[in-house]
Structure formats: C-alpha cells, structure tokens
Amino acid sequence: MPQAKRVIPALDIKDGRVVTGISFMNLRDAGDPVECARAYEKAGADELCLLDINATHEGRGTTLDVVERVLGAVHIPLTVSGGVRSAEDFETLLNAGASKVCVNSAAVRRPALLDEAALRFGSERVALAIDAKALPDGPDGPAGRWELVINGGRLPTGIDAVAWAVEAARRGAGEILLNSVDRDGQETGYDLALTRAVSEAVPVPVIASSGAGALEHFYEAIVEGKADAVLAATLFHFGIVTVGQVKDYLEARGIVVRR
C-alpha cells in the first residue's frame, strides 16, 4: 500500500504571534499560536511545523516559551525550527517535546552539525529546511537551477540547492522542508520543478512548501512534484481552504492520506 501523504499547517512565529507574508516579507498577523495549533489538530492536521522566523536573523535561539505552550496544547507531532545552531539546541527542543528539530542556516555554515545531530538523536528527528531561489534564465532558456539562500531568505550563498539537499541527506538529515522564496505567499502553486528535482535526488521525505493557493496545488505537489507531504500557511490561517478539504480532495483523486 502506498505511503500516506501528510498535510501540515505551518506556524511562522514573530514576537509570539503567528504571521504570514509574501516572499518572507510584508508580514501580517494570523493569530495566537496556541489557538491556531488547537484548531489545526481538531481539523485533522497530521503534524505542525513551528518556525521562529526572526531567530537566526536576530542571532538568538527559538522562543522556547511559545514552543512549550503549543506542545502543551496539542498531541500531534510538532517540528520546531528557527535559531537552531548546535546539537545542544536540538537537545533542548527535543527535551521540551518536539518530535523533530529543523535546522537551516547553521547547517549551511557548518554541515557537520547534521552529522552530530543525527548521531546523537537519530535521523528521524533531524529535519533540514532549504530556502531556494530560482536562478535567472540563461541564453538557452530556463536555468532549471536554484540557489540556496539563508538568514530567512536574506543572504544568497552561491550554493546549488539540489546539491545541498543531497549532501544534507547523506550527512543525516531525515527529512527536507523545501521552501521556494519565489513562490512564498504568492498562492500560484508550488514550484513543481524544484520540488521534483529535490524529491528525485534524495532518499528521504520531502515536504513541499510555499505557494499553495488552491486545492489542485496540493495534488500537483504530490503527483508532479513527487512530494511526500504538503505544507501551507496562509490558506489555512484565513480559512480559504481547510485541512479536511485538502485531504478529501486528495483522497478523491486516489492519493492515500492519513486519517
């Protein structure tokens, strides 16, 4: 039987509130994280992803009190990201009750962090977020390449995003959370070429993120993008689409989902 696909709401946190934006900018308030988490659990979300979006940029760790309040309110798995810089940060968040810890910029700066975390806690508890931005088209057509950017999409690295995903999986990342900077908040659909390129390159699950604007986008991410899970924020936060509607839509088209 095919592995069930997951539907994951994202809780991007700034100053203790859930926010949503466009291409990591123009943020607007979307509610209290605990209230949002409870609503998503009731709606049938398979898990939640909580990201402290300013932690790395501000040079601090994840806001632990928000994490603990959310963990105390729900029973579904929670992946936590933002400001994770060391194996000790992994330990703190896992001890607080997180199911997985997701690292981004710190792993780019010191890839051995992935090896260390996987060795201490197991790859199944180590996730890697990749923020990718499409490179401009060349004279021969679309480049079909994506650059890795860090610090909340603020800093280009010159690193090929797909190649980095391959290295990260080899080092012990057990899951890839794949964000498209170009599609974030645009509601025009996931970057299917990017999602497919990474999904086909790595042996670990890939979560498609950034760009969902309609039910068919979730289906496309799984079928065309070959994603193992689909993540969204704005659509869910403002009730445009519900988790249940996404699952019903996928199931009606032959996709196995968790129930």
Tab-separated table of N, CA and C in Angstrom, residues 12 20-27 53 131-134 149-155 179-188 210-211 234:
chain	number	residue	atom	x	y	z
A	12	ASP	N	4.369	30.172	11.408
A	12	ASP	CA	5.517	31.077	11.401
A	12	ASP	C	5.316	32.091	12.526
A	20	THR	N	2.016	35.682	8.550
A	20	THR	CA	2.147	35.178	7.192
A	20	THR	C	2.535	36.343	6.296
A	21	GLY	N	3.225	36.041	5.198
A	21	GLY	CA	3.706	37.112	4.336
A	21	GLY	C	3.880	36.656	2.909
A	22	ILE	N	4.621	37.456	2.148
A	22	ILE	CA	4.905	37.162	0.747
A	22	ILE	C	6.411	37.237	0.545
A	23	SER	N	6.989	36.125	0.047
A	23	SER	CA	8.428	36.024	-0.152
A	23	SER	C	9.201	36.447	1.099
A	24	PHE	N	8.691	36.015	2.257
A	24	PHE	CA	9.299	36.252	3.560
A	24	PHE	C	9.209	37.709	3.996
A	25	MET	N	8.366	38.519	3.315
A	25	MET	CA	8.242	39.947	3.621
A	25	MET	C	6.759	40.286	3.833
A	26	ASN	N	6.483	41.585	4.135
A	26	ASN	CA	5.110	42.092	4.240
A	26	ASN	C	4.256	41.224	5.165
A	27	LEU	N	4.729	41.042	6.378
A	27	LEU	CA	4.074	40.135	7.316
A	27	LEU	C	2.771	40.721	7.858
A	53	ILE	N	10.644	32.840	12.868
A	53	ILE	CA	11.214	33.336	11.610
A	53	ILE	C	12.339	34.349	11.787
A	131	ASP	N	15.751	26.962	1.843
A	131	ASP	CA	15.126	28.109	1.182
A	131	ASP	C	15.827	28.289	-0.155
A	132	ALA	N	15.089	28.082	-1.233
A	132	ALA	CA	15.691	28.087	-2.565
A	132	ALA	C	15.097	29.197	-3.428
A	133	LYS	N	15.954	29.805	-4.218
A	133	LYS	CA	15.524	30.875	-5.132
A	133	LYS	C	15.989	30.524	-6.543
A	134	ALA	N	15.076	30.595	-7.494
A	134	ALA	CA	15.409	30.234	-8.871
A	134	ALA	C	16.452	31.192	-9.438
A	149	VAL	N	19.497	30.088	-0.265
A	149	VAL	CA	19.604	31.358	0.452
A	149	VAL	C	19.354	31.085	1.933
A	150	ILE	N	19.961	31.878	2.787
A	150	ILE	CA	19.853	31.654	4.233
A	150	ILE	C	19.459	32.946	4.936
A	151	ASN	N	19.420	32.878	6.274
A	151	ASN	CA	19.006	34.024	7.099
A	151	ASN	C	17.628	34.533	6.693
A	152	GLY	N	16.660	33.605	6.633
A	152	GLY	CA	15.300	33.996	6.289
A	152	GLY	C	15.172	34.512	4.875
A	153	GLY	N	15.977	33.974	3.964
A	153	GLY	CA	15.922	34.378	2.569
A	153	GLY	C	16.680	35.648	2.258
A	154	ARG	N	17.413	36.174	3.240
A	154	ARG	CA	18.093	37.462	3.067
A	154	ARG	C	19.473	37.347	2.418
A	155	LEU	N	20.117	36.178	2.547
A	155	LEU	CA	21.529	36.075	2.173
A	155	LEU	C	21.755	34.968	1.142
A	179	ASN	N	11.379	25.097	0.810
A	179	ASN	CA	10.705	26.378	0.618
A	179	ASN	C	11.174	27.054	-0.658
A	180	SER	N	10.228	27.555	-1.432
A	180	SER	CA	10.555	28.365	-2.603
A	180	SER	C	10.369	29.836	-2.238
A	181	VAL	N	11.455	30.583	-2.228
A	181	VAL	CA	11.369	32.012	-1.904
A	181	VAL	C	10.505	32.735	-2.935
A	182	ASP	N	10.611	32.309	-4.192
A	182	ASP	CA	9.860	32.965	-5.273
A	182	ASP	C	8.356	32.747	-5.146
A	183	ARG	N	7.949	31.612	-4.607
A	183	ARG	CA	6.528	31.268	-4.538
A	183	ARG	C	5.891	31.597	-3.192
A	184	ASP	N	6.696	31.893	-2.183
A	184	ASP	CA	6.176	32.083	-0.829
A	184	ASP	C	5.078	33.144	-0.790
A	185	GLY	N	3.890	32.736	-0.347
A	185	GLY	CA	2.776	33.664	-0.209
A	185	GLY	C	2.117	34.102	-1.494
A	186	GLN	N	2.592	33.605	-2.634
A	186	GLN	CA	2.054	34.057	-3.919
A	186	GLN	C	0.730	33.381	-4.275
A	187	GLU	N	0.504	32.200	-3.712
A	187	GLU	CA	-0.731	31.435	-3.951
A	187	GLU	C	-0.908	31.062	-5.418
A	188	THR	N	0.209	30.885	-6.124
A	188	THR	CA	0.172	30.493	-7.546
A	188	THR	C	0.565	29.040	-7.745
A	210	SER	N	5.493	26.541	0.243
A	210	SER	CA	5.498	27.849	-0.426
A	210	SER	C	4.711	27.833	-1.734
A	211	GLY	N	3.576	28.559	-1.719
A	211	GLY	CA	2.872	28.806	-2.971
A	211	GLY	C	1.474	28.243	-3.093
A	234	THR	N	-0.946	30.448	4.766
A	234	THR	CA	-1.969	31.474	4.549
A	234	THR	C	-3.346	30.885	4.271
